[in-house]
Amino acid sequence: MPEQEPAPSGTTAAQATDTSPRSQAQRAHTFAEILVNTAVANITTSYLWFALTFWVYLQTRNVIATGVVGGVYMLLMALSSISFGTFVDRYRKLAVMRFAGGFTLAMFALSGILFLLIPAARLLDLAQPWFWVFALVILVGAVVENLRNIALSTTVTILIEPDRRANANGLVGMVQGLMFIVTSVLSGLSVGLLGMGWTIAVGVALTALAFVHLLTLRLPEEARPAASDAHGGFDLRGSLAAVFAVAGLFALILFSTFNNFVGGVYMALMDPYGLELFPVELWGTYFALGATGFIVGGALIGKFGLGRNPLRSMLLAVIVMGVVGAVFTLREWAWLYIAGIWLYMVLVPFVEAAEQTVIQRVVPLERQGRVFGFAMAFESAAAPITAFLVAPLAQVWIIPYARSAEGAAGLAPLLGEGTSRGIALVFLAAGIMMIAAALLAFLTPVYRRVSATYAEAAAGRAS
């Protein structure tokens, strides 16, 4: 990590953050530059991540392989996010972003060296360690890149006025949608037409470009890190204290975690389902078409915000997401699958922006890094559990049953006919679980408590 610039004793977040030298418009311009730079970095990370997932499935035709790769990625996210949040609180945000960019560049370059040095036959043998070493290098580089996303959430607090933060979080969602579109198209085309070697080369070049641009950015509003009670490199105790200091905040994170349990189902099985419907080159393009919904959802939030109660907006979005997830594979129709992905993507930014907006409003800046890191760790831990559980279950039992004569006949009235009815059955069950969880959340005292805390903070009666 970069050398820490210690804050003078007693320095508060307000003293460390000075917005007087520049106007609100100038600060918004800086935020836009940071957002675009992060977008390029995230696009590159996802480009290699998507490519690795496509490549693994096409080489093995085994959903266990994709599930393990996806699960390891989320597990690494869970294990590292507490440290990420601690570093964000202890260091200047721009320095943290630069460290993440440089580390990711080094890891992606190392993956290219491994690809060149190891014969293809050995690299593609999943029973040998070389493939897993190669995949792990890419995954570690991608995971560290997410350190930037925690820092980005805190720059919203530093640079954007409180009543515009929901809109700014919507723009973050819109950029993430652009990431899905660009990477899904490029990854599919790269793997299908260029191969994995040239895909890595493009990824290294784009990562280097984003890193160099990041060195030119300045964030004068953060004169020094705010005095923080964060200690060491893994401040779990401080993270827990920051979360439990706000009534109901842990419950908000817990609900988002359950939502990620369901998200692990899609992480493990969405690409295999799409690759059964389309060739890899076309699947990337069709997924990009569906991912335009991410931009639409982010743009809607950027324009209209999330209303007076972001938590209510989140739960309503989750209910609709559950409905979409339950029905978009009821028949093996390409248009239904793509339309369902589009609607699902429209709603994802509402869930993410709502959580970010609540945290930015009710948690002091000097603790936000650890709260965002704890939330990322807790939520990321859910998806690997689901992926590790669902992928083998689907591969060994559900998919073979659905493709058998008896299973196909039993599922046909509900799910129609086709080779992917087993995956469709898993999606249906996951969607129903998501709907039930959101409806129950509306009835809990925690929902009322978090809503009241946010309303008090918005009115200026809470810090």
Short mmCIF file of C-alpha atoms in Angstrom, two decimals:
data_model
loop_
_atom_site.label_atom_id
_atom_site.label_comp_id
_atom_site.label_asym_id
_atom_site.label_seq_id
_atom_site.Cartn_x
_atom_site.Cartn_y
_atom_site.Cartn_z
CA MET A 1 0.00 0.00 0.00
CA PRO A 2 1.13 3.63 -0.47
CA GLU A 3 2.67 5.35 2.49
CA GLN A 4 -0.02 6.53 4.86
CA GLU A 5 -0.27 10.27 5.46
CA PRO A 6 -1.18 10.41 9.13
CA ALA A 7 -3.99 12.74 10.06
CA PRO A 8 -3.32 15.26 12.82
CA SER A 9 -4.73 14.25 16.17
CA GLY A 10 -8.42 14.97 16.36
CA THR A 11 -8.86 15.53 12.63
CA THR A 12 -12.49 14.96 11.77
CA ALA A 13 -13.93 14.00 8.42
CA ALA A 14 -15.17 17.54 7.94
CA GLN A 15 -11.67 18.97 8.65
CA ALA A 16 -9.91 16.47 6.40
CA THR A 17 -12.39 17.07 3.58
CA ASP A 18 -12.47 20.65 2.31
CA THR A 19 -14.92 21.44 -0.49
CA SER A 20 -14.40 25.24 -0.40
CA PRO A 21 -11.59 25.59 -3.00
CA ARG A 22 -13.78 24.32 -5.84
CA SER A 23 -17.38 24.70 -6.85
CA GLN A 24 -19.94 21.91 -6.83
CA ALA A 25 -19.71 21.73 -10.63
CA GLN A 26 -15.93 21.32 -10.50
CA ARG A 27 -16.21 18.57 -7.91
CA ALA A 28 -18.84 16.85 -10.04
CA HIS A 29 -16.43 17.00 -13.00
CA THR A 30 -13.71 15.33 -10.94
CA PHE A 31 -16.16 12.65 -9.87
CA ALA A 32 -17.05 12.08 -13.53
CA GLU A 33 -13.36 11.60 -14.37
CA ILE A 34 -12.90 9.12 -11.53
CA LEU A 35 -16.09 7.33 -12.60
CA VAL A 36 -14.95 7.03 -16.22
CA ASN A 37 -11.51 5.81 -15.16
CA THR A 38 -13.06 3.22 -12.86
CA ALA A 39 -15.38 2.21 -15.70
CA VAL A 40 -12.41 1.47 -17.98
CA ALA A 41 -10.72 -0.52 -15.22
CA ASN A 42 -13.88 -2.47 -14.43
CA ILE A 43 -14.52 -3.12 -18.11
CA THR A 44 -11.05 -4.60 -18.44
CA THR A 45 -11.45 -6.73 -15.33
CA SER A 46 -14.83 -8.04 -16.46
CA TYR A 47 -13.51 -8.54 -20.00
CA LEU A 48 -10.97 -11.08 -18.73
CA TRP A 49 -13.42 -12.48 -16.17
CA PHE A 50 -16.12 -13.11 -18.81
CA ALA A 51 -13.54 -14.49 -21.22
CA LEU A 52 -12.18 -16.91 -18.62
CA THR A 53 -15.72 -18.13 -17.83
CA PHE A 54 -16.61 -18.60 -21.52
CA TRP A 55 -13.29 -20.30 -22.23
CA VAL A 56 -13.61 -22.72 -19.30
CA TYR A 57 -17.11 -23.82 -20.26
CA LEU A 58 -16.32 -24.19 -23.95
CA GLN A 59 -13.26 -26.32 -23.15
CA THR A 60 -15.00 -28.53 -20.57
CA ARG A 61 -18.79 -28.25 -21.13
CA ASN A 62 -18.99 -28.67 -17.37
CA VAL A 63 -20.97 -26.28 -15.15
CA ILE A 64 -18.94 -27.44 -12.14
CA ALA A 65 -15.88 -25.75 -13.65
CA THR A 66 -17.71 -22.45 -14.20
CA GLY A 67 -19.30 -22.70 -10.78
CA VAL A 68 -15.94 -23.26 -9.07
CA VAL A 69 -14.25 -20.40 -10.94
CA GLY A 70 -17.15 -18.07 -10.13
CA GLY A 71 -17.32 -19.27 -6.56
CA VAL A 72 -13.58 -18.79 -5.99
CA TYR A 73 -13.84 -15.24 -7.30
CA MET A 74 -16.64 -14.38 -4.88
CA LEU A 75 -14.89 -16.19 -2.03
CA LEU A 76 -11.74 -14.15 -2.58
CA MET A 77 -13.92 -11.04 -2.58
CA ALA A 78 -15.41 -12.06 0.75
CA LEU A 79 -12.04 -12.80 2.34
CA SER A 80 -10.41 -9.56 1.19
CA SER A 81 -13.16 -6.95 1.51
CA ILE A 82 -12.68 -6.26 5.25
CA SER A 83 -9.04 -5.42 4.52
CA PHE A 84 -10.07 -3.33 1.54
CA GLY A 85 -12.45 -1.29 3.67
CA THR A 86 -9.80 -0.82 6.37
CA PHE A 87 -7.29 0.52 3.86
CA VAL A 88 -9.87 2.88 2.35
CA ASP A 89 -10.48 4.39 5.78
CA ARG A 90 -6.76 4.66 6.63
CA TYR A 91 -5.43 6.08 3.35
CA ARG A 92 -6.34 8.75 0.84
CA LYS A 93 -8.87 7.41 -1.61
CA LEU A 94 -6.93 8.29 -4.76
CA ALA A 95 -3.80 6.57 -3.43
CA VAL A 96 -5.86 3.43 -2.78
CA MET A 97 -7.18 3.50 -6.35
CA ARG A 98 -3.68 3.84 -7.76
CA PHE A 99 -2.40 0.91 -5.71
CA ALA A 100 -5.29 -1.27 -6.93
CA GLY A 101 -4.69 -0.31 -10.55
CA GLY A 102 -0.96 -1.06 -10.38
CA PHE A 103 -1.43 -4.41 -8.64
CA THR A 104 -4.09 -5.55 -11.12
CA LEU A 105 -1.84 -4.58 -14.03
CA ALA A 106 0.97 -6.72 -12.59
CA MET A 107 -1.29 -9.76 -12.08
CA PHE A 108 -2.79 -9.58 -15.58
CA ALA A 109 0.70 -9.31 -17.06
CA LEU A 110 1.71 -12.40 -15.04
CA SER A 111 -1.27 -14.32 -16.45
CA GLY A 112 -0.03 -13.49 -19.94
CA ILE A 113 3.43 -14.84 -19.11
CA LEU A 114 1.93 -18.06 -17.76
CA PHE A 115 -0.18 -18.46 -20.90
CA LEU A 116 2.90 -18.10 -23.09
CA LEU A 117 5.13 -20.43 -21.08
CA ILE A 118 2.76 -23.33 -20.33
CA PRO A 119 1.81 -25.64 -23.25
CA ALA A 120 -1.89 -25.45 -24.10
CA ALA A 121 -2.50 -29.16 -23.44
CA ARG A 122 -1.20 -28.86 -19.87
CA LEU A 123 -2.96 -25.56 -19.23
CA LEU A 124 -6.34 -26.97 -20.27
CA ASP A 125 -6.05 -30.13 -18.15
CA LEU A 126 -8.31 -29.42 -15.17
CA ALA A 127 -6.78 -32.35 -13.29
CA GLN A 128 -3.41 -30.55 -13.28
CA PRO A 129 -2.59 -27.46 -11.18
CA TRP A 130 -1.55 -25.18 -14.04
CA PHE A 131 -5.06 -24.19 -15.12
CA TRP A 132 -6.03 -23.36 -11.55
CA VAL A 133 -2.85 -21.30 -11.02
CA PHE A 134 -3.57 -19.43 -14.24
CA ALA A 135 -7.20 -18.81 -13.29
CA LEU A 136 -6.24 -17.78 -9.76
CA VAL A 137 -3.79 -15.13 -11.03
CA ILE A 138 -6.54 -13.56 -13.15
CA LEU A 139 -9.05 -13.79 -10.30
CA VAL A 140 -6.70 -12.18 -7.76
CA GLY A 141 -6.06 -9.30 -10.15
CA ALA A 142 -9.80 -8.89 -10.66
CA VAL A 143 -10.51 -9.05 -6.93
CA VAL A 144 -7.97 -6.37 -6.01
CA GLU A 145 -9.47 -4.14 -8.68
CA ASN A 146 -12.64 -4.11 -6.56
CA LEU A 147 -10.73 -2.12 -3.94
CA ARG A 148 -11.36 0.80 -6.30
CA ASN A 149 -15.12 0.30 -6.06
CA ILE A 150 -15.10 0.71 -2.27
CA ALA A 151 -13.01 3.86 -2.64
CA LEU A 152 -15.36 5.09 -5.37
CA SER A 153 -18.34 4.84 -3.02
CA THR A 154 -16.56 7.08 -0.51
CA THR A 155 -15.67 9.65 -3.18
CA VAL A 156 -19.40 10.08 -3.74
CA THR A 157 -19.60 11.26 -0.11
CA ILE A 158 -16.59 13.57 -0.57
CA LEU A 159 -17.48 15.13 -3.92
CA ILE A 160 -21.29 15.03 -4.24
CA GLU A 161 -23.84 17.00 -2.24
CA PRO A 162 -26.06 14.78 0.00
CA ASP A 163 -29.29 15.38 -1.92
CA ARG A 164 -27.62 14.28 -5.18
CA ARG A 165 -25.87 11.12 -3.97
CA ALA A 166 -28.66 8.75 -5.00
CA ASN A 167 -28.41 10.20 -8.51
CA ALA A 168 -24.62 9.76 -8.48
CA ASN A 169 -25.02 6.16 -7.35
CA GLY A 170 -27.39 5.68 -10.27
CA LEU A 171 -24.65 6.90 -12.62
CA VAL A 172 -22.34 4.33 -11.05
CA GLY A 173 -24.93 1.70 -11.92
CA MET A 174 -25.19 3.02 -15.46
CA VAL A 175 -21.43 2.72 -15.90
CA GLN A 176 -21.57 -0.83 -14.60
CA GLY A 177 -24.21 -1.55 -17.23
CA LEU A 178 -21.88 -0.23 -19.90
CA MET A 179 -19.24 -2.56 -18.47
CA PHE A 180 -21.54 -5.58 -18.95
CA ILE A 181 -22.36 -4.58 -22.52
CA VAL A 182 -18.83 -3.94 -23.69
CA THR A 183 -17.25 -6.90 -21.94
CA SER A 184 -19.84 -9.46 -22.93
CA VAL A 185 -19.48 -8.54 -26.60
CA LEU A 186 -15.70 -8.24 -26.54
CA SER A 187 -15.19 -11.36 -24.45
CA GLY A 188 -17.36 -13.52 -26.69
CA LEU A 189 -15.71 -12.21 -29.84
CA SER A 190 -12.21 -12.47 -28.34
CA VAL A 191 -12.61 -16.07 -27.20
CA GLY A 192 -14.42 -17.10 -30.36
CA LEU A 193 -12.25 -15.30 -32.92
CA LEU A 194 -8.92 -14.37 -31.32
CA GLY A 195 -8.42 -16.95 -28.59
CA MET A 196 -7.47 -16.52 -24.96
CA GLY A 197 -3.90 -15.34 -25.64
CA TRP A 198 -4.89 -12.18 -27.53
CA THR A 199 -7.70 -11.61 -25.04
CA ILE A 200 -5.12 -11.39 -22.25
CA ALA A 201 -2.97 -9.04 -24.33
CA VAL A 202 -5.90 -6.65 -24.85
CA GLY A 203 -6.73 -6.82 -21.15
CA VAL A 204 -3.17 -5.90 -20.14
CA ALA A 205 -3.10 -2.95 -22.56
CA LEU A 206 -6.41 -1.52 -21.31
CA THR A 207 -5.38 -1.96 -17.67
CA ALA A 208 -2.16 -0.07 -18.34
CA LEU A 209 -4.08 2.75 -20.06
CA ALA A 210 -6.43 3.17 -17.10
CA PHE A 211 -3.53 3.13 -14.63
CA VAL A 212 -1.61 5.85 -16.47
CA HIS A 213 -4.72 8.04 -16.64
CA LEU A 214 -5.33 7.53 -12.92
CA LEU A 215 -1.89 9.01 -12.20
CA THR A 216 -3.03 12.31 -13.78
CA LEU A 217 -6.13 12.73 -11.56
CA ARG A 218 -6.23 14.93 -8.44
CA LEU A 219 -8.58 14.99 -5.45
CA PRO A 220 -7.79 18.22 -3.54
CA GLU A 221 -10.99 17.96 -1.50
CA GLU A 222 -9.40 15.21 0.57
CA ALA A 223 -6.54 17.14 2.16
CA ARG A 224 -5.61 14.15 4.32
CA PRO A 225 -7.26 10.96 5.55
CA ALA A 226 -9.84 11.72 8.22
CA ALA A 227 -8.81 10.58 11.70
CA SER A 228 -10.02 7.01 11.89
CA ASP A 229 -10.12 4.35 14.56
CA ALA A 230 -9.16 1.77 11.91
CA HIS A 231 -6.13 -0.31 12.88
CA GLY A 232 -3.89 -2.74 11.03
CA GLY A 233 -4.86 -4.33 7.77
CA PHE A 234 -7.93 -6.26 8.84
CA ASP A 235 -10.04 -4.24 11.28
CA LEU A 236 -12.95 -6.60 11.77
CA ARG A 237 -13.77 -5.21 15.21
CA GLY A 238 -13.91 -1.65 13.86
CA SER A 239 -16.03 -2.78 10.93
CA LEU A 240 -18.55 -4.45 13.22
CA ALA A 241 -18.62 -1.40 15.51
CA ALA A 242 -19.29 0.89 12.52
CA VAL A 243 -22.11 -1.32 11.27
CA PHE A 244 -23.82 -1.83 14.61
CA ALA A 245 -23.54 1.87 15.47
CA VAL A 246 -26.49 2.50 13.14
CA ALA A 247 -29.75 0.83 14.11
CA GLY A 248 -30.87 -1.70 11.52
CA LEU A 249 -27.85 -1.32 9.23
CA PHE A 250 -26.72 -4.90 9.78
CA ALA A 251 -30.19 -6.11 8.82
CA LEU A 252 -29.99 -4.13 5.57
CA ILE A 253 -26.68 -5.83 4.77
CA LEU A 254 -28.16 -9.19 5.79
CA PHE A 255 -31.03 -8.79 3.35
CA SER A 256 -28.64 -7.85 0.54
CA THR A 257 -26.68 -10.97 1.48
CA PHE A 258 -29.74 -13.17 1.03
CA ASN A 259 -30.28 -11.50 -2.32
CA ASN A 260 -26.74 -12.57 -3.25
CA PHE A 261 -27.53 -16.16 -2.25
CA VAL A 262 -30.02 -16.12 -5.11
CA GLY A 263 -27.55 -14.22 -7.29
CA GLY A 264 -25.13 -17.13 -6.93
CA VAL A 265 -27.61 -19.28 -8.86
CA TYR A 266 -27.41 -16.93 -11.82
CA MET A 267 -23.63 -16.63 -11.49
CA ALA A 268 -23.25 -20.38 -11.79
CA LEU A 269 -25.86 -21.13 -14.46
CA MET A 270 -26.67 -18.08 -16.58
CA ASP A 271 -23.69 -18.42 -18.91
CA PRO A 272 -24.15 -22.19 -19.40
CA TYR A 273 -27.83 -21.60 -20.24
CA GLY A 274 -26.94 -18.88 -22.75
CA LEU A 275 -24.15 -20.96 -24.29
CA GLU A 276 -26.62 -23.82 -24.83
CA LEU A 277 -28.92 -21.44 -26.72
CA PHE A 278 -26.30 -19.53 -28.76
CA PRO A 279 -22.76 -19.89 -30.14
CA VAL A 280 -20.20 -18.11 -27.96
CA GLU A 281 -19.78 -15.21 -30.41
CA LEU A 282 -23.54 -14.57 -30.48
CA TRP A 283 -24.07 -15.20 -26.76
CA GLY A 284 -21.77 -12.32 -25.85
CA THR A 285 -23.68 -10.03 -28.20
CA TYR A 286 -27.10 -11.11 -26.97
CA PHE A 287 -26.04 -10.76 -23.35
CA ALA A 288 -24.84 -7.25 -24.19
CA LEU A 289 -28.30 -6.50 -25.58
CA GLY A 290 -29.86 -7.67 -22.33
CA ALA A 291 -27.31 -5.70 -20.30
CA THR A 292 -28.49 -2.41 -21.84
CA GLY A 293 -31.13 -2.64 -19.13
CA PHE A 294 -28.37 -1.84 -16.63
CA ILE A 295 -27.80 1.50 -18.37
CA VAL A 296 -31.53 2.22 -18.44
CA GLY A 297 -31.89 1.47 -14.73
CA GLY A 298 -28.87 3.58 -13.81
CA ALA A 299 -30.05 6.44 -16.01
CA LEU A 300 -33.49 6.38 -14.37
CA ILE A 301 -31.91 6.68 -10.93
CA GLY A 302 -29.54 9.39 -12.18
CA LYS A 303 -32.52 11.37 -13.41
CA PHE A 304 -35.16 10.74 -10.73
CA GLY A 305 -33.26 9.38 -7.70
CA LEU A 306 -34.70 6.74 -5.39
CA GLY A 307 -37.49 8.65 -3.70
CA ARG A 308 -37.73 9.56 -0.04
CA ASN A 309 -37.16 5.99 1.15
CA PRO A 310 -34.44 4.13 -0.82
CA LEU A 311 -35.03 0.96 1.23
CA ARG A 312 -38.64 0.75 0.05
CA SER A 313 -37.45 1.21 -3.54
CA MET A 314 -34.95 -1.61 -3.01
CA LEU A 315 -37.51 -4.12 -1.77
CA LEU A 316 -39.97 -3.32 -4.56
CA ALA A 317 -37.18 -3.83 -7.09
CA VAL A 318 -36.25 -7.19 -5.50
CA ILE A 319 -39.85 -8.41 -5.77
CA VAL A 320 -39.98 -7.61 -9.47
CA MET A 321 -36.53 -9.20 -9.93
CA GLY A 322 -37.87 -12.38 -8.36
CA VAL A 323 -40.82 -12.44 -10.75
CA VAL A 324 -38.53 -11.93 -13.75
CA GLY A 325 -36.06 -14.57 -12.55
CA ALA A 326 -38.84 -17.10 -12.10
CA VAL A 327 -40.38 -16.72 -15.56
CA PHE A 328 -37.62 -15.80 -18.03
CA THR A 329 -36.72 -19.45 -18.68
CA LEU A 330 -40.20 -21.01 -18.44
CA ARG A 331 -39.80 -21.78 -22.13
CA GLU A 332 -36.58 -22.28 -24.06
CA TRP A 333 -37.18 -19.18 -26.18
CA ALA A 334 -34.23 -16.96 -26.99
CA TRP A 335 -36.30 -13.76 -26.98
CA LEU A 336 -37.78 -14.56 -23.56
CA TYR A 337 -34.36 -15.17 -22.07
CA ILE A 338 -32.88 -11.94 -23.43
CA ALA A 339 -35.95 -9.89 -22.46
CA GLY A 340 -35.78 -11.34 -18.95
CA ILE A 341 -32.09 -10.48 -18.64
CA TRP A 342 -32.88 -6.93 -19.79
CA LEU A 343 -35.61 -6.43 -17.19
CA TYR A 344 -33.46 -8.00 -14.48
CA MET A 345 -30.59 -5.66 -15.33
CA VAL A 346 -32.89 -2.62 -15.21
CA LEU A 347 -33.62 -3.44 -11.57
CA VAL A 348 -30.12 -4.34 -10.32
CA PRO A 349 -28.94 -0.70 -10.04
CA PHE A 350 -31.94 0.12 -7.84
CA VAL A 351 -30.86 -2.49 -5.29
CA GLU A 352 -27.20 -1.50 -5.29
CA ALA A 353 -27.77 2.27 -5.35
CA ALA A 354 -30.30 2.05 -2.51
CA GLU A 355 -27.85 0.32 -0.19
CA GLN A 356 -25.04 2.73 -1.08
CA THR A 357 -27.26 5.78 -0.59
CA VAL A 358 -28.39 4.67 2.86
CA ILE A 359 -24.80 3.98 3.99
CA GLN A 360 -23.51 7.30 2.63
CA ARG A 361 -26.27 9.15 4.49
CA VAL A 362 -26.13 7.48 7.92
CA VAL A 363 -22.45 6.41 8.32
CA PRO A 364 -19.67 8.97 8.99
CA LEU A 365 -17.05 9.26 6.22
CA GLU A 366 -14.21 8.04 8.43
CA ARG A 367 -16.03 4.71 8.85
CA GLN A 368 -17.59 4.29 5.41
CA GLY A 369 -14.71 2.28 3.95
CA ARG A 370 -15.07 -0.42 6.57
CA VAL A 371 -18.87 -0.45 6.31
CA PHE A 372 -18.72 -0.79 2.52
CA GLY A 373 -15.96 -3.41 2.88
CA PHE A 374 -17.93 -5.36 5.49
CA ALA A 375 -21.03 -5.26 3.29
CA MET A 376 -19.03 -6.47 0.29
CA ALA A 377 -17.46 -9.26 2.35
CA PHE A 378 -20.71 -10.41 3.88
CA GLU A 379 -22.63 -10.23 0.61
CA SER A 380 -19.86 -11.76 -1.49
CA ALA A 381 -19.63 -14.75 0.85
CA ALA A 382 -23.19 -15.73 -0.03
CA ALA A 383 -22.76 -16.24 -3.77
CA PRO A 384 -19.89 -18.79 -3.58
CA ILE A 385 -21.89 -20.92 -1.17
CA THR A 386 -24.76 -21.00 -3.63
CA ALA A 387 -22.48 -21.54 -6.62
CA PHE A 388 -20.58 -24.39 -4.97
CA LEU A 389 -23.87 -25.97 -3.90
CA VAL A 390 -26.03 -25.37 -6.96
CA ALA A 391 -23.49 -26.07 -9.73
CA PRO A 392 -22.72 -29.67 -8.65
CA LEU A 393 -26.37 -30.28 -7.76
CA ALA A 394 -27.45 -29.09 -11.20
CA GLN A 395 -24.70 -30.98 -13.04
CA VAL A 396 -25.07 -34.30 -11.25
CA TRP A 397 -28.81 -34.55 -10.53
CA ILE A 398 -31.10 -31.81 -11.79
CA ILE A 399 -29.87 -31.50 -15.39
CA PRO A 400 -29.65 -35.28 -15.99
CA TYR A 401 -33.13 -35.75 -14.50
CA ALA A 402 -34.60 -32.99 -16.68
CA ARG A 403 -33.04 -34.55 -19.78
CA SER A 404 -34.29 -38.05 -19.00
CA ALA A 405 -37.55 -39.23 -20.57
CA GLU A 406 -39.31 -39.32 -17.22
CA GLY A 407 -38.04 -35.93 -16.07
CA ALA A 408 -38.74 -34.22 -19.39
CA ALA A 409 -42.32 -35.50 -19.36
CA GLY A 410 -42.87 -34.38 -15.77
CA LEU A 411 -41.47 -30.88 -16.31
CA ALA A 412 -43.03 -30.24 -19.72
CA PRO A 413 -46.39 -28.84 -18.46
CA LEU A 414 -44.64 -26.20 -16.39
CA LEU A 415 -41.33 -25.60 -18.19
CA GLY A 416 -41.94 -26.82 -21.71
CA GLU A 417 -39.40 -28.84 -23.65
CA GLY A 418 -35.71 -28.35 -24.34
CA THR A 419 -32.21 -29.37 -23.29
CA SER A 420 -31.90 -26.77 -20.49
CA ARG A 421 -35.08 -27.48 -18.49
CA GLY A 422 -33.01 -28.46 -15.45
CA ILE A 423 -31.42 -25.00 -15.27
CA ALA A 424 -34.85 -23.45 -15.80
CA LEU A 425 -36.18 -25.36 -12.79
CA VAL A 426 -33.38 -23.96 -10.61
CA PHE A 427 -34.09 -20.40 -11.83
CA LEU A 428 -37.81 -20.81 -11.06
CA ALA A 429 -37.14 -21.91 -7.48
CA ALA A 430 -34.63 -19.09 -6.94
CA GLY A 431 -37.08 -16.45 -8.17
CA ILE A 432 -39.83 -17.66 -5.83
CA MET A 433 -37.42 -17.51 -2.88
CA MET A 434 -36.46 -13.93 -3.78
CA ILE A 435 -40.11 -12.79 -3.90
CA ALA A 436 -40.91 -14.38 -0.53
CA ALA A 437 -37.87 -12.82 1.16
CA ALA A 438 -38.68 -9.29 -0.02
CA LEU A 439 -42.34 -9.55 1.02
CA LEU A 440 -41.34 -10.75 4.49
CA ALA A 441 -38.79 -7.92 4.80
CA PHE A 442 -41.57 -5.33 4.43
CA LEU A 443 -43.22 -6.73 7.57
CA THR A 444 -40.17 -6.59 9.86
CA PRO A 445 -39.47 -3.94 12.54
CA VAL A 446 -36.01 -3.54 11.00
CA TYR A 447 -37.53 -2.16 7.81
CA ARG A 448 -39.33 0.54 9.79
CA ARG A 449 -36.23 1.27 11.90
CA VAL A 450 -33.84 1.72 8.96
CA SER A 451 -36.41 3.83 7.11
CA ALA A 452 -36.78 6.09 10.16
CA THR A 453 -33.00 6.41 10.62
CA TYR A 454 -32.56 7.43 7.00
CA ALA A 455 -35.40 9.96 7.20
CA GLU A 456 -33.87 11.54 10.32
CA ALA A 457 -30.45 11.79 8.69
CA ALA A 458 -31.95 13.29 5.53
CA ALA A 459 -33.71 15.93 7.64
CA GLY A 460 -30.44 16.87 9.31
CA ARG A 461 -31.34 15.49 12.73
CA ALA A 462 -28.71 12.72 12.58
CA SER A 463 -25.11 12.73 11.47
#
